[in-house]
Each structure stands twice: as structure tokens, then as C-alpha cells.
Amino acid sequence: MNRTLYHSSLTSAEHMVFKDLINSFIAEETIPVEAENLVSFRNASKEVQVLFSLEENTLIYTGALFLQLEKSYRQGVQWKEGTPVYTRQEGKWVRLDTAVQLVHVVLRSNGGEGVENFISSVEKSVEQLGLSLQHLESRQSTFPRTAYEWFIESEKRASLRDRPFHPASKAKVGFDTENYQRYMAEFGKATPLCWVAVADDCVVRGVVNDDPSCLDLLPEQERAVIEEEIAHRDIDRRKYTILPVHPWQMKQVIEPDFQKEIAQQKILPLSTKAGSYLSTSSVRSMAPFEQSENMLKLPMGVTSLGAARYLPVVKLMNGNSGERLLRQAIACDDRLKEIVYVCEETAWWGYLPASTGLFDDHPRHLSAQLRRYPQELFDKDYKLITMASLGAGEASFYFIRQLLGEKCTEEGILTFYQEVVALFYEIVMRLFKIGIVPEIHGQNCCLVLDGIQPVALLFRDHDSVRLYPPYIRKHNLDDPEYLIRPGYSNSLYNDTIEELLFYVQTLGTQVNIASIIETLSESFHLPERQLWEITEQEWQKVLREINFPDSEKVHRLLFTSEKWPVKLVIRPLLEVGGAPGAMPSGKSEGINPFHLHHKSWHLSPSSVRL
């Protein structure tokens, strides 16, 4: 390891995590920004003034922390990046330079397992992001030539930030340094898969017509080696299903935790490794090293964003239902038929013995899903990229320059952004009109480009296609009959327009679109205000063009209401509990970026109300 380069990358990682952390604390009111704890620089005491640079319009927060604030379209106010943050300890000023120091000060009155786990995740996020940034700085950049190469490169870029604005998003708890550098997408290392034979009476299958096998994904020569081992060991193919297993999962979970099943010959690990796969930004989704429209999703016991990345049968079943609903919705709208692609995810296999239930923890560690991309997206002269690859900050800079080429000018970037948001909101709101919102955060929402012209979106990962029942009934769509864990809340069925719109406002806009705005503003020095103006302009245009039910209400919720919902990221992680494997989630209230945009708003103690 180049220690000098890693130290520099670690400093950058520390800054990035610190920024997301302190802004999340502000957005979630863990740092309560109210008039009574704000003071303008000119009215601050001399003791406080000497801590900060002389700026007449600076607003200083004076609570458990002392820090400078600035206006933020995404969340109202935010930390002024690069300025010092202080606290007082035993009558002395102490500058906070690390994310872990910040967590300890802000959450010192809290305790318990959730806080300790969060502190550990923040620490690991800094460490592992540093490794990723070091690789970004040292790798030789290659220019993608094919649609498949663009897709793989976009996954690498998206992985470098993971979930935007989340301070612990890069923490993959369970990976040591070697595992992290071997299995994360940005490192681009091909991984041979392990394989197991699972007794058919313990396997549940998805709904498929052509009865595929995971062995079909292998090159003929590698498949022959596995077939030879199966024959040599007298494994009856009529009684066993052959499934791939991620090598980390095999060593860390299957071999130690499934010894009983192995002894009973319900699971037979094969010694042959076969297949060459690249991790994508979600870690557990795998793309073949050589171009193919057939990809895999495999469970991993790694914890990310507070949830283990395993793959339970109930999620796979809900994915079947969600995909069916999404396809039915697209069929209702001739325009959607032209501009939406959907991955086929109905072929899957999950370990589920008769003695276990859908919501039991143990069996969800062994399963496999075959994800089929529309073949034409790789055959034609398209570029297929994740939207997250455009919102990964520094990691997106050279990617966007490569993508736009000679059009990477201020005018060209603004035109490209306008076309992206126009397409995005047209598709999202046409689907919303029918009563559904699929996965629209940047990781599972992909752009299809013809040259540099956005022409379609591709959706994948269908186990969270959310719906508003009155709208889907109006369009004669079937109830997907999602399987919900008894006693736990669900986000799939939404009882009001506001509840369904929440996901468009938060995951779609405050995460996906806002991360692109931040990247374009910071990396290419474009006015943030102008990008939000374009966003509003295109979204309003879509609403005018679509014959929308409840249009006045939706318009008010989106553009004239002072408040917008906020998806919490830290507070839920501090609360121990929840459904195993489910990402901790919570809701709150914050500023409407479009309402703020229309106000002549200047920072002052009286103007700030989150």
C-alpha cells in the first residue's frame, strides 16, 4: 500500500464523511438549529469571533457545538464546508477534526448498542472510503467503448459514494481490508464463484417459463468441469439444484453456520470454482466479466446501512409481484412503453426447508436470483449507466467528462442535466399517476443514453414497487398481494397520496437528483440555484402535460408547501430493533427546496426554521 497516497485519501474520506454526518445531524435536528442558538458574526462575542474567519454575513450556531452555517436548497441550512467546528470541554475550546469526535460530542448523552454500532460504522466508513479514494487516484482511467463497458464503469463510480448524503454508507461491516479491496465494485476485480448442490425438497423457485439453470451462465468449458465433479461424486441432478455462492459468503456463513445441513447432505459444497464476476455498486449483485445480459444477485452476510445484505425468499416473492405490477402499469401508458425498460427478475432459487418460515433468519443466507437485462440495451449503440454514477462527487468528475466529451461545457452540462430531469420526472410522474413508484434512487434507476441523449430509464430490483391502492384500482391493476412480516410496518402499501409522494420527494429528489446537483455544482462550478430552477421547471412542465388526478393537491405538496418530508438516516440506526435485513428507516419534516428557491432568503437568526 502506498502510505502517502492512502494518508491523503484518508484525509479526503474524513472530510466527506464529516460533511455528511454534520449535515445529517442538522437535517434531523439532532443539532437543533433554532433562532435562540444562532448569532450573526457581528453580534457574536469576541471569544467566538476569533474562532472563525471574518465574514459579515456569517451565521454561527452556538449550542453543544459552535459552527458556521450557510443556505442549503436540499435541507434549508447546512454546515459551511471547510470551516472549523468547535466544542467547549472543561472551559477550553476544542476543535473537532474527525467524524468520530463529532459523533461522540453530539451523541454523548445517548447510549446503548445502537449508538456504539453507529460510531463503529462511521469509523469504518472513513477507513474504507479512504481505500476507495486511494484506488481512484492511482488507477489508470480507461475510456469505455461499449454499452456494457459504460455500464460496468458506472457501477464502479456509483459504488465510490454508495448512498449519497449518508455518513455511514461506505461501511461494509464484515469486510476486512483484503475483502473490501477484493469484492467492492470500484476495485474492478473479477471473482470466481463457489457452487453448492442443494436438495430439491429444500428449494423454493421463482416463476419461470424456460426453466433456466445457474449453470447456463457459465462458459461451456467451466460448466463441464462442474458437471464432471457432480458426476464423480454421484450427485443426482434430479434431486439437487446447483446454485452459485459468493466466496465470502461460503467461507464466512455457509461453511460455519450450515454444518448441520452439510452433514445431512441437504447442502453439498462443490470444490470447483467457476465463473468470473464483477461486483456492482450493491455488492451482492454480480455482473459477468465478459458481456452478458444475464447477471446474478447473491446473498451476503455483510452489514451495510444497518442491514445485512442477505436475500430471503420473501423478498424474491415480493420481487415477482412487484415486477408484475410494474409491467402492468407500463402497459397502461403508450409513452411509458417507449421510454421504460425493466429487468426480468422472475428466475430465482431460495433455500427454505419445510421446517422453516418465510421470515426466519437462517435460510435467507442461501439463494440466487438471475437478473436479465433487455438484450437490446447492450446490442445497440447505447450507453447504460446508473443515475448514481452522476452523483458520486469527485468520483463522477472524470466519468461525466468522458460521457459528454466535447459537450462537457457549461452549456452542454446544463442541457444534459435538463434532459435527464425531464425524462426522469416524466417517467416517475406517469407511473405515479397510475399509482406506483418503483425503486427511483440512483443505484437501481439506470439511464439509457443514445450518444449523450437520455432516451429511457431502466428499473431493477422490484421487491419495493410501492403503490397507492385507489389509483391502481382505477387502472384495473392487480393487487400484488405483497407478503408483509406480521407486526411490522410496511412501506409497500400507501394509504394516501402524500405517503406515496414521499418516495418521489425523498429517494427520487433529495437523494438521487440532489446528489447529481451537488456533483455538478461542486465539480463543474455551476450555480446550484440554476440547477434547482431547471429541476422545478421540468417537473412543473410534466405535471402540466399529464392529465393528472388530484393535480392541484400534488402541485401544492411539491411546489408551494413550505415543508417537505425528510427520510431520516441516522436516528433509525440508533434505535436497536426492526426486521432482520430491513434497512432502518424513519420520516421527519424539513424545508421544501422549491419554496426556498422562490424566497429572497438571507441567513439570519429569525429566518431559520427547519
PDB file of C-alpha atoms in Angstrom, residues 74-75 501-502 505-506 556-567 587-596 610:
ATOM      1  CA  ARG A  74     -31.769  20.469  -0.026  1.00  0.00           C
ATOM      2  CA  GLN A  75     -32.219  20.949   3.714  1.00  0.00           C
ATOM      3  CA  LEU A 501     -45.293  11.007  -2.994  1.00  0.00           C
ATOM      4  CA  PHE A 502     -42.867  10.778  -0.051  1.00  0.00           C
ATOM      5  CA  GLN A 505     -39.611  13.663  -2.828  1.00  0.00           C
ATOM      6  CA  THR A 506     -37.024  11.806  -0.741  1.00  0.00           C
ATOM      7  CA  ARG A 556     -49.255  22.203  -3.724  1.00  0.00           C
ATOM      8  CA  LEU A 557     -47.393  19.390  -1.968  1.00  0.00           C
ATOM      9  CA  LEU A 558     -44.470  19.659  -4.367  1.00  0.00           C
ATOM     10  CA  PHE A 559     -44.055  23.362  -5.025  1.00  0.00           C
ATOM     11  CA  THR A 560     -45.997  25.689  -2.721  1.00  0.00           C
ATOM     12  CA  SER A 561     -45.960  23.934   0.636  1.00  0.00           C
ATOM     13  CA  GLU A 562     -43.278  25.325   2.949  1.00  0.00           C
ATOM     14  CA  LYS A 563     -42.425  21.852   4.203  1.00  0.00           C
ATOM     15  CA  TRP A 564     -41.311  18.629   2.593  1.00  0.00           C
ATOM     16  CA  PRO A 565     -40.900  15.219   4.195  1.00  0.00           C
ATOM     17  CA  VAL A 566     -37.398  14.065   5.094  1.00  0.00           C
ATOM     18  CA  LYS A 567     -36.124  10.496   5.137  1.00  0.00           C
ATOM     19  CA  LYS A 587     -39.589  10.052   8.482  1.00  0.00           C
ATOM     20  CA  SER A 588     -39.482  13.660   9.582  1.00  0.00           C
ATOM     21  CA  GLU A 589     -40.178  17.106   8.142  1.00  0.00           C
ATOM     22  CA  GLY A 590     -37.888  19.659   6.532  1.00  0.00           C
ATOM     23  CA  ILE A 591     -37.689  22.500   4.048  1.00  0.00           C
ATOM     24  CA  ASN A 592     -39.244  22.452   0.572  1.00  0.00           C
ATOM     25  CA  PRO A 593     -36.338  23.243  -1.813  1.00  0.00           C
ATOM     26  CA  PHE A 594     -38.678  24.865  -4.334  1.00  0.00           C
ATOM     27  CA  HIS A 595     -40.409  27.048  -1.758  1.00  0.00           C
ATOM     28  CA  LEU A 596     -36.996  28.154  -0.512  1.00  0.00           C
ATOM     29  CA  LEU A 610     -36.151  23.791   9.744  1.00  0.00           C
TER      30      LEU A 610
END
